[in-house]
Amino acid sequence: MDSEKWGFTVKDIVEKPDLFMSGHRACAGCAPAIVMRLIMKAVRGPTIVTTATGCMEIVSTLYPYTSWAVPWLHTAFENAAANASGIESAIKVLRKKGRIKGEHVDVIAIAGDGGTYDIGFQALSGAVERGHDFLFVLYDNEAYMNTGIQRSGGTPLGAATTTSPAGQVIPGKLEPKKPIADIMAAHEIPYVATASPYYWRDLITKARKGLEVEGPAFLHVFAPCPRGWRSDSAKSIELSRLAVETCIFPLWECIRGEYQLSAPSKVIAIEPQRKKPVKEYLAMQGRFRHLFTSKYENLIDEIQRITDQRWQNLLKKCGITS
Amino acid sequence: MKSVVEQKFLALNGDEAVAYAVKQCDVDVVAAYPITPQTIIVERFSEYVANGEVETAFICTESEHSALTACLAASLTGARAFTASASAGLALMHEMLFVASGCRAPVVMAIANRALSAPLNIHGDQSDTMAQRDSGWIQIYAENAQEVYDSVIQAFRIAEHPEVLLPTMVCLEGFQLSHSLENVNVLPDDVVKRFVGVRKFPKVLTHEGKFAPLRLDPDNPMTLGPAAFPNYYFEFKRQQEEAMNKALEVIRQVHDEYAEISGRRYGNGLLDPYYLDDAEIATVCLGSTAGTVKTVVDELRAEGVKAGLLRIRTFRPFPVEGIRKALENVKAVAVMDKSMSFGGHGGAVFHEVRHALYDSEKRPFVVDYIYGLGGRDINPMQIRAIYRDLQEVLQKGRVETPIRYVGLRE
Ligand SMILES: Cc1ncc(C[n+]2csc(CCOP(=O)(O)OP(=O)(O)O)c2C)c(N)n1
Ligand code: SF4
């Protein structure tokens, strides 16, 4: 069943076995772990997964246990995409030589923001430029969580991390988040999309689409980390929704260079009064606590301004405004 | 008993000899990134790919780090994988060298040895591979282009042996071997193909409780490269060491088997002695220098000097027993090092050889000669001087300067 025909209903999802299984060691309320489970629901056939070093690798494969019901490989932090290149190339040749069954095998590479925006970017950019057929899933928890919440290129402006702490003179991270999905779209690969676990159906459909296209696909998934964000463990999914509703993390697809808004963001484009202020989102997280003091409150306006600006640019790219 | 097969002569430089051997070994995936003096290997190989002479996926990665990663991942997916590098490229792979051996991926890599920066230098010394000697890779050092060709073919058999499963490097000195044209005897394609065979996979117990071939296979899910904390990590490392010990025997076996069809031997595959049986003074070296040393030994022998040479072909695993036996009756030994170990009192080969001799009853005198750094030439006169030094050591009955430099302006 391809994504066009598959309903992706609750029933469909429940009936599919979990390929990322329970029993892993992620913190309570860890959205990345939910993302793992959801993307593995999109799998269509024989699949091999490779994960970069980071929380999702550590919590799921502590020897002699594993959460992965599919063949899975970890080699290092910066090279999930290079792993995928090797796996995909090997399968192609071995099939051609008749050494393995003739079935197509999907390859999924998974990395956090560090393994994607920063140290992993070179391997990722190289692998998609070479056109390897794989889906790269970025679970974006906006910092290096595995090593103790250090800033990454995906950390948003104003967030306090252990290497961009909010101090007397510096209000947390000084730079806005790197627009990674746009950078990947600029590689002119067949499929780029953003997704959020609150909109689980949209997320699974996009993961499936990414698997179905021939060539590289990039899926940027928003993934709150209660530990790093100093947020309530029970609020990760609510934050996943608010990020979309505030347009901090709009949902879109870019298919062969054509941008289009996904339904949850399109609703806001059509009815701008639904767009919530970023303050609502920021207020729920300890990492932005200092922004709610008189000293640094101007940053909230700045975050709102950048969010609005990026949203307007996106609307233009999607042909909604000119 | 197999008989030696008919072969043909090709004029190949060391790099081309590597590419030619890889072409014959039915390699599935080659991933590489260019660096002098290795470039000719991947250039030649990409011609084979472009002309449809091989059934190989050729991945021109964006870095050496990704090249080795792709090879290692391909290897764990079941492919026979090859890459080549040198110097800065090998250094950039450093992290992945440990991952490849830790994951037991039998990748084969040719290294056209080259000095490390700074200062930048593209010429052949062994600082690059010596710096990786603890990375869990088998290291074979070839003396000439012929041996380069033969060793690459043997390397696949050694690396993929189910009781070894360790990545293997074949090292050839940059320019001295990589770029010098030689007559190389090559085996027919089908003979090589039969010799290396189709890759086999040992069966391991999966988390589903089944025995399945050790590789990424959707029919038998396996978790490879997991996290292992203090309660398990140590055992993984000990197993790698056992595989290294096993490799000593496998390298010998594969070498013998290959000798039967090719008619070519390099000592016992681990150590290649030259006039050592009754030698009183001997040098120990790796790689192409042995050729020059042999001509000097010939001259000295003609003059009645009991000189010998021990060429170490396999530096990892280090054939400790063999070295002890080979040098036990020699009175003074000169170890030649084409790399330095800063602050470590002598080069890597010196450390290891002297260490091997510590437990022998008749400990010979051992002197270290550091030479050839950054590709500096060494000539027969200088090697003669080394043997003269050894005679002097014997006369004096002690080693006054244990670490000496050959051909250095001081
Ligand atoms: C070359 C290298 N540098 C540093 C590290 C240490 N390290 C391991 S995981 C990690 C951070 C991972 O962050 P991210 O990719 O954002 O994933 P997360 O832990 O947040 O899930 C770091 C810095 C490493 N493993 N390798
Ligand atoms: S630190 Fe964050 S990302 Fe890591 S397991 Fe915990 S909640 Fe998940």
CSV table of N, CA and C and ligand atoms in Angstrom, one decimal, chain A residues 53-55 77-78 112-115 119 139 141 143-147, chain B residues 95, ligand 1:
chain,number,residue,atom,x,y,z
A,53,THR,N,25.1,8.6,17.0
A,53,THR,CA,25.3,8.7,18.4
A,53,THR,C,24.3,9.8,19.0
A,54,GLY,N,23.8,9.6,20.1
A,54,GLY,CA,22.8,10.6,20.7
A,54,GLY,C,21.9,9.8,21.6
A,55,CYS,N,20.9,10.6,22.1
A,55,CYS,CA,20.0,10.0,23.1
A,55,CYS,C,19.3,8.7,22.5
A,77,PHE,N,29.0,9.5,15.6
A,77,PHE,CA,28.1,10.6,15.8
A,77,PHE,C,27.8,11.3,14.5
A,78,GLU,N,28.8,11.5,13.7
A,78,GLU,CA,28.7,12.4,12.6
A,78,GLU,C,28.4,11.8,11.2
A,112,GLY,N,20.0,13.2,15.8
A,112,GLY,CA,19.5,14.4,16.5
A,112,GLY,C,19.9,15.6,15.8
A,113,ASP,N,19.7,16.8,16.5
A,113,ASP,CA,20.1,18.0,15.9
A,113,ASP,C,21.6,18.1,15.8
A,114,GLY,N,22.3,17.7,16.8
A,114,GLY,CA,23.8,17.7,16.7
A,114,GLY,C,24.3,16.9,15.5
A,115,GLY,N,23.8,15.7,15.4
A,115,GLY,CA,24.2,14.8,14.3
A,115,GLY,C,23.7,15.2,12.9
A,119,ILE,N,27.9,18.5,13.4
A,119,ILE,CA,29.0,17.6,13.1
A,119,ILE,C,28.6,16.6,11.9
A,139,TYR,N,15.5,14.1,14.4
A,139,TYR,CA,14.6,14.4,15.5
A,139,TYR,C,15.2,15.6,16.3
A,141,ASN,N,15.5,18.0,19.1
A,141,ASN,CA,15.3,18.4,20.4
A,141,ASN,C,16.1,19.6,20.8
A,143,ALA,N,19.1,20.6,21.1
A,143,ALA,CA,20.4,20.7,21.9
A,143,ALA,C,21.0,19.3,21.9
A,144,TYR,N,22.3,19.3,22.3
A,144,TYR,CA,23.0,18.0,22.5
A,144,TYR,C,22.5,17.4,23.8
A,145,MET,N,21.5,16.6,23.8
A,145,MET,CA,20.9,16.2,25.1
A,145,MET,C,21.8,15.0,25.7
A,146,ASN,N,22.3,14.2,24.9
A,146,ASN,CA,23.0,13.0,25.4
A,146,ASN,C,24.2,13.4,26.2
A,147,THR,N,24.8,14.5,25.9
A,147,THR,CA,26.0,14.9,26.6
A,147,THR,C,25.7,16.0,27.7
B,95,GLU,N,38.9,7.7,14.0
B,95,GLU,CA,37.8,7.3,14.8
B,95,GLU,C,37.1,6.1,14.2
C,1,LIG,C1,33.2,12.9,17.3
C,1,LIG,C2,32.3,13.0,18.5
C,1,LIG,N1,32.3,14.2,19.3
C,1,LIG,C3,31.5,14.2,20.4
C,1,LIG,C4,30.8,13.1,20.8
C,1,LIG,C5,30.0,13.2,22.0
C,1,LIG,N2,28.6,13.2,21.8
C,1,LIG,C6,27.9,12.0,21.8
C,1,LIG,S1,26.3,12.3,21.5
C,1,LIG,C7,26.5,13.9,21.5
C,1,LIG,C8,25.3,14.9,21.3
C,1,LIG,C9,24.2,14.3,20.5
C,1,LIG,O1,23.4,15.4,20.3
C,1,LIG,P1,22.2,15.3,19.3
C,1,LIG,O2,22.7,14.9,18.0
C,1,LIG,O3,21.5,16.6,19.3
C,1,LIG,O4,21.3,14.1,19.8
C,1,LIG,P2,20.6,14.0,21.3
C,1,LIG,O5,21.5,13.5,22.2
C,1,LIG,O6,20.0,15.4,21.6
C,1,LIG,O7,19.5,13.0,21.0
C,1,LIG,C10,27.8,14.3,21.6
C,1,LIG,C11,28.3,15.7,21.6
C,1,LIG,C12,30.9,11.9,20.0
C,1,LIG,N3,30.2,10.8,20.3
C,1,LIG,N4,31.6,11.9,18.9
